[in-house]
GROMACS .gro file of C-alpha atoms in nm:
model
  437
    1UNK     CA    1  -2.232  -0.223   3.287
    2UNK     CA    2  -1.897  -0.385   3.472
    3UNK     CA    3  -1.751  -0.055   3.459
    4UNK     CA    4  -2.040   0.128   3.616
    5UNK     CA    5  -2.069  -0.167   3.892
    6UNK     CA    6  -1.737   0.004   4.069
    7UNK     CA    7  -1.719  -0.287   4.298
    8UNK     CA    8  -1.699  -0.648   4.330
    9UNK     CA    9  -2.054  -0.622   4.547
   10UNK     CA   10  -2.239  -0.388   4.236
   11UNK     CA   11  -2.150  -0.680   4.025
   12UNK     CA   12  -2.440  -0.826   4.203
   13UNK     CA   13  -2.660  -0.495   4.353
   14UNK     CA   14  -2.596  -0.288   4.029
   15UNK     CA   15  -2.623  -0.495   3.690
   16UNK     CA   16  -3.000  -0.568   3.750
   17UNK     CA   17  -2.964  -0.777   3.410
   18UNK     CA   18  -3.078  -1.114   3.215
   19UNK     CA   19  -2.727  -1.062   3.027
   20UNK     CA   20  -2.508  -0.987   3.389
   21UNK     CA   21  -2.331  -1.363   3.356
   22UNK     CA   22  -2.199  -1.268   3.742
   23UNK     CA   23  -1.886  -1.455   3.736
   24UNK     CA   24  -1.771  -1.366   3.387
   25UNK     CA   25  -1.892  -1.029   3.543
   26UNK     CA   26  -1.638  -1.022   3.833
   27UNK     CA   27  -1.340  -1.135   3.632
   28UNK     CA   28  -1.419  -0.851   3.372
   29UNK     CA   29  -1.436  -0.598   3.649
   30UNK     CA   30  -1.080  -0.806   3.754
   31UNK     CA   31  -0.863  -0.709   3.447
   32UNK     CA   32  -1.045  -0.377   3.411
   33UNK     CA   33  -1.241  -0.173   3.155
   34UNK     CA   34  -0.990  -0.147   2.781
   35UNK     CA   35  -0.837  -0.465   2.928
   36UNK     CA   36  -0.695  -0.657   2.596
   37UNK     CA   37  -1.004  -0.910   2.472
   38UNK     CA   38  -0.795  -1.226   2.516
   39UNK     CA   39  -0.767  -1.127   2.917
   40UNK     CA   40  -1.177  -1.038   2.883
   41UNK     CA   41  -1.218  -1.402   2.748
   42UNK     CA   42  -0.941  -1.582   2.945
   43UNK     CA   43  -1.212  -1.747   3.188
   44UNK     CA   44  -1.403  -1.915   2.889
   45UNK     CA   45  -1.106  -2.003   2.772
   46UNK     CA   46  -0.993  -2.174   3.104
   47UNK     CA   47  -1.293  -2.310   3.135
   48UNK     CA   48  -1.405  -2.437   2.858
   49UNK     CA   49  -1.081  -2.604   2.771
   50UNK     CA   50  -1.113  -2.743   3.178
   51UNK     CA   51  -1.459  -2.883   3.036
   52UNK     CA   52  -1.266  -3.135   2.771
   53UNK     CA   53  -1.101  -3.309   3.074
   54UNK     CA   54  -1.404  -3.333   3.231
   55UNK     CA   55  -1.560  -3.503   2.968
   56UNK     CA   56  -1.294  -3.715   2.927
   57UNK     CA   57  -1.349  -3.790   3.275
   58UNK     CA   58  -1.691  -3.906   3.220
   59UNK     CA   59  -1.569  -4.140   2.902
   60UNK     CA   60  -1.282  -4.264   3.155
   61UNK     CA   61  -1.520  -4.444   3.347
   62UNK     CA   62  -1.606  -4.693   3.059
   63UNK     CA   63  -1.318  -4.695   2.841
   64UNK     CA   64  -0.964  -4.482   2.727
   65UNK     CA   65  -1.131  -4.506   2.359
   66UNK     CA   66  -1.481  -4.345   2.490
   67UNK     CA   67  -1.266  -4.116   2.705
   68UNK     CA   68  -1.026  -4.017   2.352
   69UNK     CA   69  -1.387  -3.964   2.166
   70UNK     CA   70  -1.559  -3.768   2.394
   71UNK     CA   71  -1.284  -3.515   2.488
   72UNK     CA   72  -1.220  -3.485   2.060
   73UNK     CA   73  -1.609  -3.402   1.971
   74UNK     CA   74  -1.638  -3.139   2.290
   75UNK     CA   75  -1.282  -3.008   2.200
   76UNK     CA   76  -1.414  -2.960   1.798
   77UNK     CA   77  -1.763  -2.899   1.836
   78UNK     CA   78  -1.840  -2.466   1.689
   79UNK     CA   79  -2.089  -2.457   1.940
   80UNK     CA   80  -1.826  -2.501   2.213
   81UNK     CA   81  -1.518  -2.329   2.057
   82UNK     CA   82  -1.750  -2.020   1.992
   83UNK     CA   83  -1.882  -1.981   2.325
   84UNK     CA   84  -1.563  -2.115   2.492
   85UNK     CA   85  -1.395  -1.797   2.406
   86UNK     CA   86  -1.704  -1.530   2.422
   87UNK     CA   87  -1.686  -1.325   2.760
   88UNK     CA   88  -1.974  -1.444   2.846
   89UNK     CA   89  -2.124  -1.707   3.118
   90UNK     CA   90  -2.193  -2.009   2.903
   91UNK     CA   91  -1.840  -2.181   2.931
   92UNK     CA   92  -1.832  -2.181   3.331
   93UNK     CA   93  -2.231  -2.286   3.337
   94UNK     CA   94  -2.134  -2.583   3.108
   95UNK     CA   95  -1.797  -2.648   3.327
   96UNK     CA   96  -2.018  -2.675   3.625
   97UNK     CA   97  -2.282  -2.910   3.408
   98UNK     CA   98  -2.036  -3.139   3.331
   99UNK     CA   99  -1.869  -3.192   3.668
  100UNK     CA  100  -2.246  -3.281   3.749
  101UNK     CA  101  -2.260  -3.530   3.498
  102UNK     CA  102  -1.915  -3.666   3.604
  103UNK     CA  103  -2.027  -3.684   3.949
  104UNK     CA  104  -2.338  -3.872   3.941
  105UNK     CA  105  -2.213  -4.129   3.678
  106UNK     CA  106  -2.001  -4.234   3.921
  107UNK     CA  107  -2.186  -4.224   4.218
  108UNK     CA  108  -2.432  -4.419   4.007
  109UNK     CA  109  -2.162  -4.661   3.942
  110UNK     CA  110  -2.078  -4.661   4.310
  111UNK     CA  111  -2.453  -4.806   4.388
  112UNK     CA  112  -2.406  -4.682   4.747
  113UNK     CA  113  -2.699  -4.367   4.788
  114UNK     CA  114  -2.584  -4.308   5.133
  115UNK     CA  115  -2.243  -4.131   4.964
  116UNK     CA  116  -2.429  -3.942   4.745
  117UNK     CA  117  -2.257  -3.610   4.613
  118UNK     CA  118  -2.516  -3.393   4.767
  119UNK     CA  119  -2.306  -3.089   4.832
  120UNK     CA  120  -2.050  -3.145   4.584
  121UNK     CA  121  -2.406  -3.087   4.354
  122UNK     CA  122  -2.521  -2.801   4.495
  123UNK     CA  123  -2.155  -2.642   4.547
  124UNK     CA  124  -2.199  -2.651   4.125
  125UNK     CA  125  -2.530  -2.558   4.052
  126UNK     CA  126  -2.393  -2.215   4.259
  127UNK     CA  127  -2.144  -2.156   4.078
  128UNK     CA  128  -2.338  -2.276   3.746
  129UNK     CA  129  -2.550  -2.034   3.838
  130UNK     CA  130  -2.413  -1.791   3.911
  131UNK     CA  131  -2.246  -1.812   3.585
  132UNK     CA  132  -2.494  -1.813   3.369
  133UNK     CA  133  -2.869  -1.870   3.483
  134UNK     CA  134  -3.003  -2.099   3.183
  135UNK     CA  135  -2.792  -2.337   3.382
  136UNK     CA  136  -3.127  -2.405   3.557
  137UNK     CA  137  -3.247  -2.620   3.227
  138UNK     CA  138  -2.953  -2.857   3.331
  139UNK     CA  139  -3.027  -2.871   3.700
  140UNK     CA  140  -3.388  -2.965   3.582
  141UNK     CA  141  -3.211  -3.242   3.330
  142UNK     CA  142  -2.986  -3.362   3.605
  143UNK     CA  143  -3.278  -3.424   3.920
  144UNK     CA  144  -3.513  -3.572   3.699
  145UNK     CA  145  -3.189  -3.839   3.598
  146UNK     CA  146  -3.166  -3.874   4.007
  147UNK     CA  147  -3.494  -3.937   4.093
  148UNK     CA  148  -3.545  -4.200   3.794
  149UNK     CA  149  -3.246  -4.398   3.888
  150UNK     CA  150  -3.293  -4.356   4.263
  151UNK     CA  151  -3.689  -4.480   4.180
  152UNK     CA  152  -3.542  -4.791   3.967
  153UNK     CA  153  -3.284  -4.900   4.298
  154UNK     CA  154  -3.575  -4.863   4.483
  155UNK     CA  155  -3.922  -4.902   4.338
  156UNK     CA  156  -4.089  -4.863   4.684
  157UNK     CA  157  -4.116  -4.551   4.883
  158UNK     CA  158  -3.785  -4.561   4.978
  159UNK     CA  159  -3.702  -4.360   4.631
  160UNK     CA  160  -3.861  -3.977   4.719
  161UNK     CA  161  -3.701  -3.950   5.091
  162UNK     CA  162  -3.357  -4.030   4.918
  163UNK     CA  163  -3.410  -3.812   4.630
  164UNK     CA  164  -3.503  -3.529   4.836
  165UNK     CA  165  -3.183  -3.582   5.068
  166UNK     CA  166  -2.995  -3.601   4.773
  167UNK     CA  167  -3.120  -3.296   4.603
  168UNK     CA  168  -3.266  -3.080   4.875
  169UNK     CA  169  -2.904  -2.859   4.881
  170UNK     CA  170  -2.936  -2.824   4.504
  171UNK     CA  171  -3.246  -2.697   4.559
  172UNK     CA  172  -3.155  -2.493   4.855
  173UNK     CA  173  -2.870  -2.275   4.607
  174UNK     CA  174  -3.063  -2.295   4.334
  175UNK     CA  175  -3.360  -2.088   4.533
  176UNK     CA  176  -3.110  -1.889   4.708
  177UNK     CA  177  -2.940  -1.801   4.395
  178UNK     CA  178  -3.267  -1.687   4.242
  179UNK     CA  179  -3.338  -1.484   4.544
  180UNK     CA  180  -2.998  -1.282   4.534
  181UNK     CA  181  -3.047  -1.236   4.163
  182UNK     CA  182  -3.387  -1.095   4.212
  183UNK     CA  183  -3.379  -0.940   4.532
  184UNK     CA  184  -3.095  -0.692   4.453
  185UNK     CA  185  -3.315  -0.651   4.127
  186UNK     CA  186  -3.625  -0.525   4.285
  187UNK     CA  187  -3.431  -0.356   4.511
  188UNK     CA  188  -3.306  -0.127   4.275
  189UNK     CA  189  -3.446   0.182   4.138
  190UNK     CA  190  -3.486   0.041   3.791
  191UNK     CA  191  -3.585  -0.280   3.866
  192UNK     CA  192  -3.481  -0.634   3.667
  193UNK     CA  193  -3.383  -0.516   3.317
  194UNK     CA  194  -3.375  -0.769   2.945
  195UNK     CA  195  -3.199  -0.672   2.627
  196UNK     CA  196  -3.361  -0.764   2.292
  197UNK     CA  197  -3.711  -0.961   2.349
  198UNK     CA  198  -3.843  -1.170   2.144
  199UNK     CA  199  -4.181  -1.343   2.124
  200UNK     CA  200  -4.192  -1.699   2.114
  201UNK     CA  201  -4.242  -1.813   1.791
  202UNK     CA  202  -4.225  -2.202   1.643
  203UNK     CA  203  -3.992  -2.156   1.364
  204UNK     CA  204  -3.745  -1.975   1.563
  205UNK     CA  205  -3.737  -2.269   1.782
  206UNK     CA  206  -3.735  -2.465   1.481
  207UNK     CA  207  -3.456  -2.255   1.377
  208UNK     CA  208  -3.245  -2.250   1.629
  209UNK     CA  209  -3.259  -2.652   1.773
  210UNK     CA  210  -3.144  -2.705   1.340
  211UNK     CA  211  -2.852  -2.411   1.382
  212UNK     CA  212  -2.762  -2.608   1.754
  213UNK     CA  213  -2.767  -2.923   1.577
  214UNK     CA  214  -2.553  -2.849   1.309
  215UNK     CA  215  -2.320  -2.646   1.545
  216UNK     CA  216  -2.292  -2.951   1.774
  217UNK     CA  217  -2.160  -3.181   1.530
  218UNK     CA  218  -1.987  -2.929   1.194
  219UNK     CA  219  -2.267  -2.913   1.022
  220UNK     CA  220  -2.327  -2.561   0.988
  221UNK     CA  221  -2.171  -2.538   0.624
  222UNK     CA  222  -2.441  -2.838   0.535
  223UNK     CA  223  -2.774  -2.805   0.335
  224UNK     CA  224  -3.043  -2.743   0.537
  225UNK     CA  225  -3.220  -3.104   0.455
  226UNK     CA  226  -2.908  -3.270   0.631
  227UNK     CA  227  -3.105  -3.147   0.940
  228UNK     CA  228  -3.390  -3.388   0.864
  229UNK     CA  229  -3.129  -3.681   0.874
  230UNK     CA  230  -2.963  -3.507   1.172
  231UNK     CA  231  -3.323  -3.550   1.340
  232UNK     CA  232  -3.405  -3.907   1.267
  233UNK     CA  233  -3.070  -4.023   1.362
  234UNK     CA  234  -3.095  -3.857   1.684
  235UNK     CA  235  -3.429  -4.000   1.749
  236UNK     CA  236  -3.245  -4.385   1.706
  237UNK     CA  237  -2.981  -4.305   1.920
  238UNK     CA  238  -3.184  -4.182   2.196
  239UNK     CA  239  -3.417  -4.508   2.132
  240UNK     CA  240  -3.110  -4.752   2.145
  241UNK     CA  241  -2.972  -4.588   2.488
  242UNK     CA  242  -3.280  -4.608   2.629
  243UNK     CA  243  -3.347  -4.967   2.514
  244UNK     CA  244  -3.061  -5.082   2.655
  245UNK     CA  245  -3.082  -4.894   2.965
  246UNK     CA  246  -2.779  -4.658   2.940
  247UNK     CA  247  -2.756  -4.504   3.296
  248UNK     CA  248  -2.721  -4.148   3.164
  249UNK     CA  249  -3.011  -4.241   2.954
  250UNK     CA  250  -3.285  -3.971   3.107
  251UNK     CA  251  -2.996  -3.682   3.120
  252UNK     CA  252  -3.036  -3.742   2.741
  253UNK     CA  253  -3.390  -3.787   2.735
  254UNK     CA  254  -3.489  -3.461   2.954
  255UNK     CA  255  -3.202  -3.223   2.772
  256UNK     CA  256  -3.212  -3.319   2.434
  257UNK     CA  257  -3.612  -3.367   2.406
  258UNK     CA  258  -3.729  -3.249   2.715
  259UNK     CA  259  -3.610  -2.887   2.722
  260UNK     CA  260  -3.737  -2.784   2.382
  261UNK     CA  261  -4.069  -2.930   2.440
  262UNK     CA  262  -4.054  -2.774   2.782
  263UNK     CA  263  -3.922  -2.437   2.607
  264UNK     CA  264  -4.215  -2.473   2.330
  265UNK     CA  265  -4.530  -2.558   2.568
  266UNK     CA  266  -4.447  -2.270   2.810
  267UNK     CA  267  -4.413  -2.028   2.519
  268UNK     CA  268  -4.082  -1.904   2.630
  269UNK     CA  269  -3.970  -1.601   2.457
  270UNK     CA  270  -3.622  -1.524   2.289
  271UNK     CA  271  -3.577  -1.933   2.217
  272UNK     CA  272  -3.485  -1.819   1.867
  273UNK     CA  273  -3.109  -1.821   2.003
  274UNK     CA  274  -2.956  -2.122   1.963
  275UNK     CA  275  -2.767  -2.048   2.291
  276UNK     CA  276  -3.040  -2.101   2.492
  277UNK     CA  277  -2.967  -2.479   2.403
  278UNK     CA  278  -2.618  -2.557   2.494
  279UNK     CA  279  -2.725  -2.807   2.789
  280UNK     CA  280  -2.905  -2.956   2.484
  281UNK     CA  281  -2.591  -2.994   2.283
  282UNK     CA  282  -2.381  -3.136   2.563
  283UNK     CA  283  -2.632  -3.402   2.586
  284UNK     CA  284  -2.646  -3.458   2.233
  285UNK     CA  285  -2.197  -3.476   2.180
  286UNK     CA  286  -2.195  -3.736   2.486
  287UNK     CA  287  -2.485  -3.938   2.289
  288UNK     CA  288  -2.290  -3.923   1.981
  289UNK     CA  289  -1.948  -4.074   2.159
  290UNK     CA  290  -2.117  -4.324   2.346
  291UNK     CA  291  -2.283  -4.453   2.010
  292UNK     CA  292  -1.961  -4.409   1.801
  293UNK     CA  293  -1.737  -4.538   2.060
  294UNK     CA  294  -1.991  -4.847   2.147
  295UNK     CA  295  -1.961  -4.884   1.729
  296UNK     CA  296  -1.573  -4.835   1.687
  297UNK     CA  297  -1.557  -5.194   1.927
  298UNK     CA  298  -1.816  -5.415   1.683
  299UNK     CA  299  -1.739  -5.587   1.405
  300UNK     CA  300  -1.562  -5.481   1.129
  301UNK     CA  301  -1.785  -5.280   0.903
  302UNK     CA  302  -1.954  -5.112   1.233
  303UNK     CA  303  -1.597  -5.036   1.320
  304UNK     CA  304  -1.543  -4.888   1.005
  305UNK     CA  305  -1.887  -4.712   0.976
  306UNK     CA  306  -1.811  -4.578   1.277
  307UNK     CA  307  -1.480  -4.483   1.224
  308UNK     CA  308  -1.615  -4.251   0.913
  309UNK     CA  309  -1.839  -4.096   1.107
  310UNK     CA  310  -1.620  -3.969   1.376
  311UNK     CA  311  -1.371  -3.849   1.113
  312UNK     CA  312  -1.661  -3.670   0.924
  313UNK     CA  313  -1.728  -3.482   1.241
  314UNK     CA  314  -1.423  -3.372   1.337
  315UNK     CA  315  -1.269  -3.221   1.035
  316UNK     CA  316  -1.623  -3.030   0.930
  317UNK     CA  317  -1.592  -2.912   1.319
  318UNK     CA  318  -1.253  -2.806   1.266
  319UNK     CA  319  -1.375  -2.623   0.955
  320UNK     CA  320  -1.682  -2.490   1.099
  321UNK     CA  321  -1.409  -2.348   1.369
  322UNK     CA  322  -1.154  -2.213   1.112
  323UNK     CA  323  -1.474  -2.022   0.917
  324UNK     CA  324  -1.629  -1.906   1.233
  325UNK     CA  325  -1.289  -1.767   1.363
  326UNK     CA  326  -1.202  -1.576   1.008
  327UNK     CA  327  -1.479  -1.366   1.126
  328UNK     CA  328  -1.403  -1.261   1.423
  329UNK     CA  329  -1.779  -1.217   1.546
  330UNK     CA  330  -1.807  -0.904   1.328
  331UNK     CA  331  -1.507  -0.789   1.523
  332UNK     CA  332  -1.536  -0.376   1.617
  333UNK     CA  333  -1.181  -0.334   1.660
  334UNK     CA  334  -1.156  -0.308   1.309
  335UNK     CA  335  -1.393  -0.022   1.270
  336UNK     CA  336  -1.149   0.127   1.590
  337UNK     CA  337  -0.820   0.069   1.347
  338UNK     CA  338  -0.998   0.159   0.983
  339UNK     CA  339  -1.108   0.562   1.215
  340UNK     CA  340  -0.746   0.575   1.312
  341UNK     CA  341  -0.574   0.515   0.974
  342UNK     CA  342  -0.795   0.819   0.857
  343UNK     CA  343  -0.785   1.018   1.215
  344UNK     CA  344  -0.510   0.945   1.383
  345UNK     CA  345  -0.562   1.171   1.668
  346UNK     CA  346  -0.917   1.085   1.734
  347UNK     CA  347  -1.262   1.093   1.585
  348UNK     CA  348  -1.599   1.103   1.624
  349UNK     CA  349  -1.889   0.846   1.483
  350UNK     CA  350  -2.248   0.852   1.478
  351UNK     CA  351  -2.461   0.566   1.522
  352UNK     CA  352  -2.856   0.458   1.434
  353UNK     CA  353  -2.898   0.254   1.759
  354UNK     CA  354  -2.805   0.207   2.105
  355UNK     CA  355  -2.648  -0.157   2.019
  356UNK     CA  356  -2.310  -0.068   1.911
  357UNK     CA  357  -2.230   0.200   2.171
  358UNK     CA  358  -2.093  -0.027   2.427
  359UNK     CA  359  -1.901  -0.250   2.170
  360UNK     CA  360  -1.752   0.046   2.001
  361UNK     CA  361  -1.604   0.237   2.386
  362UNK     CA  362  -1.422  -0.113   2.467
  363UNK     CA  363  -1.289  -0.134   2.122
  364UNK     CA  364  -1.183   0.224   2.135
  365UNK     CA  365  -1.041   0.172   2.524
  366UNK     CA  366  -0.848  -0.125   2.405
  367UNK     CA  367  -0.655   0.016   2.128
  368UNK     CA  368  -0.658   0.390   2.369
  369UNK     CA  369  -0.792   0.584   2.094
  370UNK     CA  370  -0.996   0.866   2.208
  371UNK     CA  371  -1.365   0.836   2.024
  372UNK     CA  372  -1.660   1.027   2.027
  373UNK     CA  373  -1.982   0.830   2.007
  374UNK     CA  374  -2.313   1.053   1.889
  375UNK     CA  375  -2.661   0.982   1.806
  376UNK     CA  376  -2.757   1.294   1.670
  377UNK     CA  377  -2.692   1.588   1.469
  378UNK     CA  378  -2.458   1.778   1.351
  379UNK     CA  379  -2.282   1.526   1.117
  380UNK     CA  380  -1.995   1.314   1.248
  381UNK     CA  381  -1.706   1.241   1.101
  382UNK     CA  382  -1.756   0.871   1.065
  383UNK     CA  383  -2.131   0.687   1.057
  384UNK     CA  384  -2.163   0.304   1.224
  385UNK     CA  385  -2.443   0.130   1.071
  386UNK     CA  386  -2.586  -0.149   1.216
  387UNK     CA  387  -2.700  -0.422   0.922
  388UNK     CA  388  -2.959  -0.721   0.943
  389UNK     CA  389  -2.824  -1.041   0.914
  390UNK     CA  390  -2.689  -1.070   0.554
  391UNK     CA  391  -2.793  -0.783   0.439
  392UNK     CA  392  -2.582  -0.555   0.190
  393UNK     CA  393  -2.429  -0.190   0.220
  394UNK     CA  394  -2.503   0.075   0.097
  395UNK     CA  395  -2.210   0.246  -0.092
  396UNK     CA  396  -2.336   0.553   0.025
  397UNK     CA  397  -2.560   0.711   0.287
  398UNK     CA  398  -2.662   1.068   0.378
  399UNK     CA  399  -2.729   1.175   0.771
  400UNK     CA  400  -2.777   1.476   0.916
  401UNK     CA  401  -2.718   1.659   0.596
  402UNK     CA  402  -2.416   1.463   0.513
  403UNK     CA  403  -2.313   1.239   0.282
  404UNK     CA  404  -2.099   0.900   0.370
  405UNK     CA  405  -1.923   0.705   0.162
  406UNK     CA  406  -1.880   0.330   0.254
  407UNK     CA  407  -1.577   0.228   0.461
  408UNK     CA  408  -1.545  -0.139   0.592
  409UNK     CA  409  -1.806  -0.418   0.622
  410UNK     CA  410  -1.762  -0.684   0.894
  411UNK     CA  411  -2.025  -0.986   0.906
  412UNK     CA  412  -2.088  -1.168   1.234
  413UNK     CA  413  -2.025  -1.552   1.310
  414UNK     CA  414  -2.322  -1.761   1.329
  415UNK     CA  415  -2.358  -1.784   1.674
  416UNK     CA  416  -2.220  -1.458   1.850
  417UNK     CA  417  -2.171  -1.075   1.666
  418UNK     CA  418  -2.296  -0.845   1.451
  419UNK     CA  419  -2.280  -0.760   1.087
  420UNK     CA  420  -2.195  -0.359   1.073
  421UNK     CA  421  -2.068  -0.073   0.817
  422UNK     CA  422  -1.869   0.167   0.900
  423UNK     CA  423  -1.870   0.506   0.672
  424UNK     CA  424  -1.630   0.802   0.647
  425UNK     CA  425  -1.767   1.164   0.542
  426UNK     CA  426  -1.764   1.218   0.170
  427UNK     CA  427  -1.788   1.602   0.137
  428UNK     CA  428  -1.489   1.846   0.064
  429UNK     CA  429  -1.374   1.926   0.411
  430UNK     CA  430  -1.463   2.331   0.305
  431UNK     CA  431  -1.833   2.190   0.345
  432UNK     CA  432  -1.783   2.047   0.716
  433UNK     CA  433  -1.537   2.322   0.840
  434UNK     CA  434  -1.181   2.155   0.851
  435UNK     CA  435  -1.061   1.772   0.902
  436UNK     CA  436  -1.273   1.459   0.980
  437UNK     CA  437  -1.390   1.524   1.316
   0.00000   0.00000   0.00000
């Protein structure tokens, strides 16, 4: 879609679509279609590594130890690493979410509401954004925190007119945002386009809060039962920091609780994704370090308690990391190198759907191997088949009259890629007149 765009400006009027991440867009169109994948995913990189400062920042403003926790469990968590090196929008949304969180801690702290960050906010909800537009769930996380603390300073009616000063550019960008997205979208012949939908369904959501969960603190090798303890033991914490009146107490409250409800009472489709809850898990790793860092300065056996836990958590996130990477997402280039070693000089491949089209021209681009994608007959030399999640491969297929033998399997990551096979023609070249096409 970046390479059709042309221009910095059809970033915006051209890519009518939910999965156009506009930023991550524009540095894409920067490096240029075949560019190598490191330079496509250099701005997640940047930024989500940028985002472990930041949330050092925000543990900085109690303590070096909360700051040293808070920057290790962002800096482990899968659900971070994995998205904070997809080229994809998520990274920069979350950047921009956490600055937010930085800055109204410490205006908080400050006490003075006539400073207020207003346009520092709204500067970052743009960009947030424009980066990814579930970063409106956090904007929704982040007013309702404003408008609770400015309503406990002043329990009168002096609370609304400062909330709305404080938030009214916020909610300025955030409309004007919106109305870019959608204008240029209904301007256009084809209107707003969505990939895969989804109905809503309750154990998807179920599904995917347990996989966000357990990808939040390296737990996705775990049983599925440790979910249930996962569940209760985020249902203390968020009782203890709102007992004791934490002052990032409702950020917690509205992402961690109040987005999935939210999510589940609309009947929001696609929620199945556990993506769609990252402002959730950013919530839930700064809950977790203010508990374990509050418990690593108690007495002894809290200390030590503690001290387990946030060793637990690391090295299965560092594990969860090392698995996660070993499969490189499902990554095509292999299917690009396994053609080549057969076909030096080019080939073409059929595939089933549209899916793996786009993944397999990049791939192809990168390495500068010229590839002929078909969906149709007469017989290809080489068959991509897309598989469901888990599922096995055939040894052989037949298309088009032609019979495949199996190649190379890849199996996706549990939050981003695709499991594929890749086949190879298994008839006498005689049969298929000369050399794998």
């Amino acid at each position: 879609m970046v390479e059709r765009a042309r221009t910095p400006l059809g970033i915006v009027t051209a890519i009518n679509h939910d999965n156009n991440h506009h930023l991550n867009s524009l540095w894409m169109w920067l490096v240029g279609f075949g560019a190598p994948p490191l330079a496509l995913r250099a701005l997640s990189i940047a930024t989500g590594t940028a985002m472990i400062v930041v949330a050092a920042a925000i543990g900085a403003q109690r303590s070096t130890r909360y700051a040293l926790v808070t920057a290790a469990l962002v800096a482990v968590a899968p659900i971070m690493v994995d998205y904070g090196s997809e080229a994809r929008g998520y990274m920069p949304m979350l950047l921009a979410l956490t600055t937010m969180v930085w800055l109204v801690l410490r205006w908080l702290a400050a006490a003075r509401d006539e400073n207020g960050p207003r346009w520092q906010l709204a500067a970052l909800a743009t960009l947030g954004l424009f980066s990814q537009l579930t970063m409106v769930f956090g904007l929704c996380a982040i007013s309702l925190w404003v408008a609770v603390a400015l309503r406990n300073r002043h329990p009168g009616d002096g609370a609304t007119p400062r909330a709305i000063r404080l938030l009214l550019p916020t909610i300025v960008a955030t409309a004007a945002v919106f109305g870019v997205v959608l204008g240029a979208a209904a301007a256009s012949p084809t209107g707003m386009q969505v990939g895969d939908y989804v109905a809503f369904s309750p154990a998807a959501l179920g599904h995917a809060l347990v996989v966000m969960v357990a990808a939040s603190v390296g737990g996705l090798a775990a049983p599925t039962w440790i979910a249930g303890i996962a569940i209760v033991g985020i249902a203390l914490a968020l009782v203890t920091v709102v007992r004791r009146r934490d002052p990032v107490a409702i950020f917690y409250l509205a992402a961690i609780v109040g987005l999935p409800l939210g999510l589940a009472v609309l009947r929001v489709g696609n929620t199945g994704m556990p993506r769609y809850f990252l402002v959730s898990s950013l919530a839930l790793i700064l809950l977790i370090a203010t508990l374990l860092t509050d418990g690593l300065g108690k007495a002894r056996g809290t200390r030590i308690v503690s001290g387990i836990i946030l060793a637990l958590i690391t090295v299965a996130g560092i594990r969860d990391d090392l698995s996660q990477a070993a499969l490189r997402r499902g990554d095509t280039g292999a299917a690009i190198a396994a053609m080549a070693a057969l076909s030096p000089s080019g080939a073409s491949v059929s595939v089933d759907h549209l899916r793996p089209i786009a993944t397999l021209r990049v791939a192809a681009a990168e390495r500068g191997y010229p590839l002929r994608i078909v969906h149709e007959c007469p017989a290809a030399g080489f068959l991509h088949v897309d598989l469901d999640d888990d599922a096995p491969a055939a040894r052989t297929v037949s298309r088009c009259a032609a019979h495949y033998r199996l190649l190379i399997v890849r199996r996706r990551a549990v939050l981003s890629g695709v499991d594929w096979a890749l086949y190879a023609r298994a008839d006498p070249p005689e049969k298929r007149g000369g050399a794998i096409r």
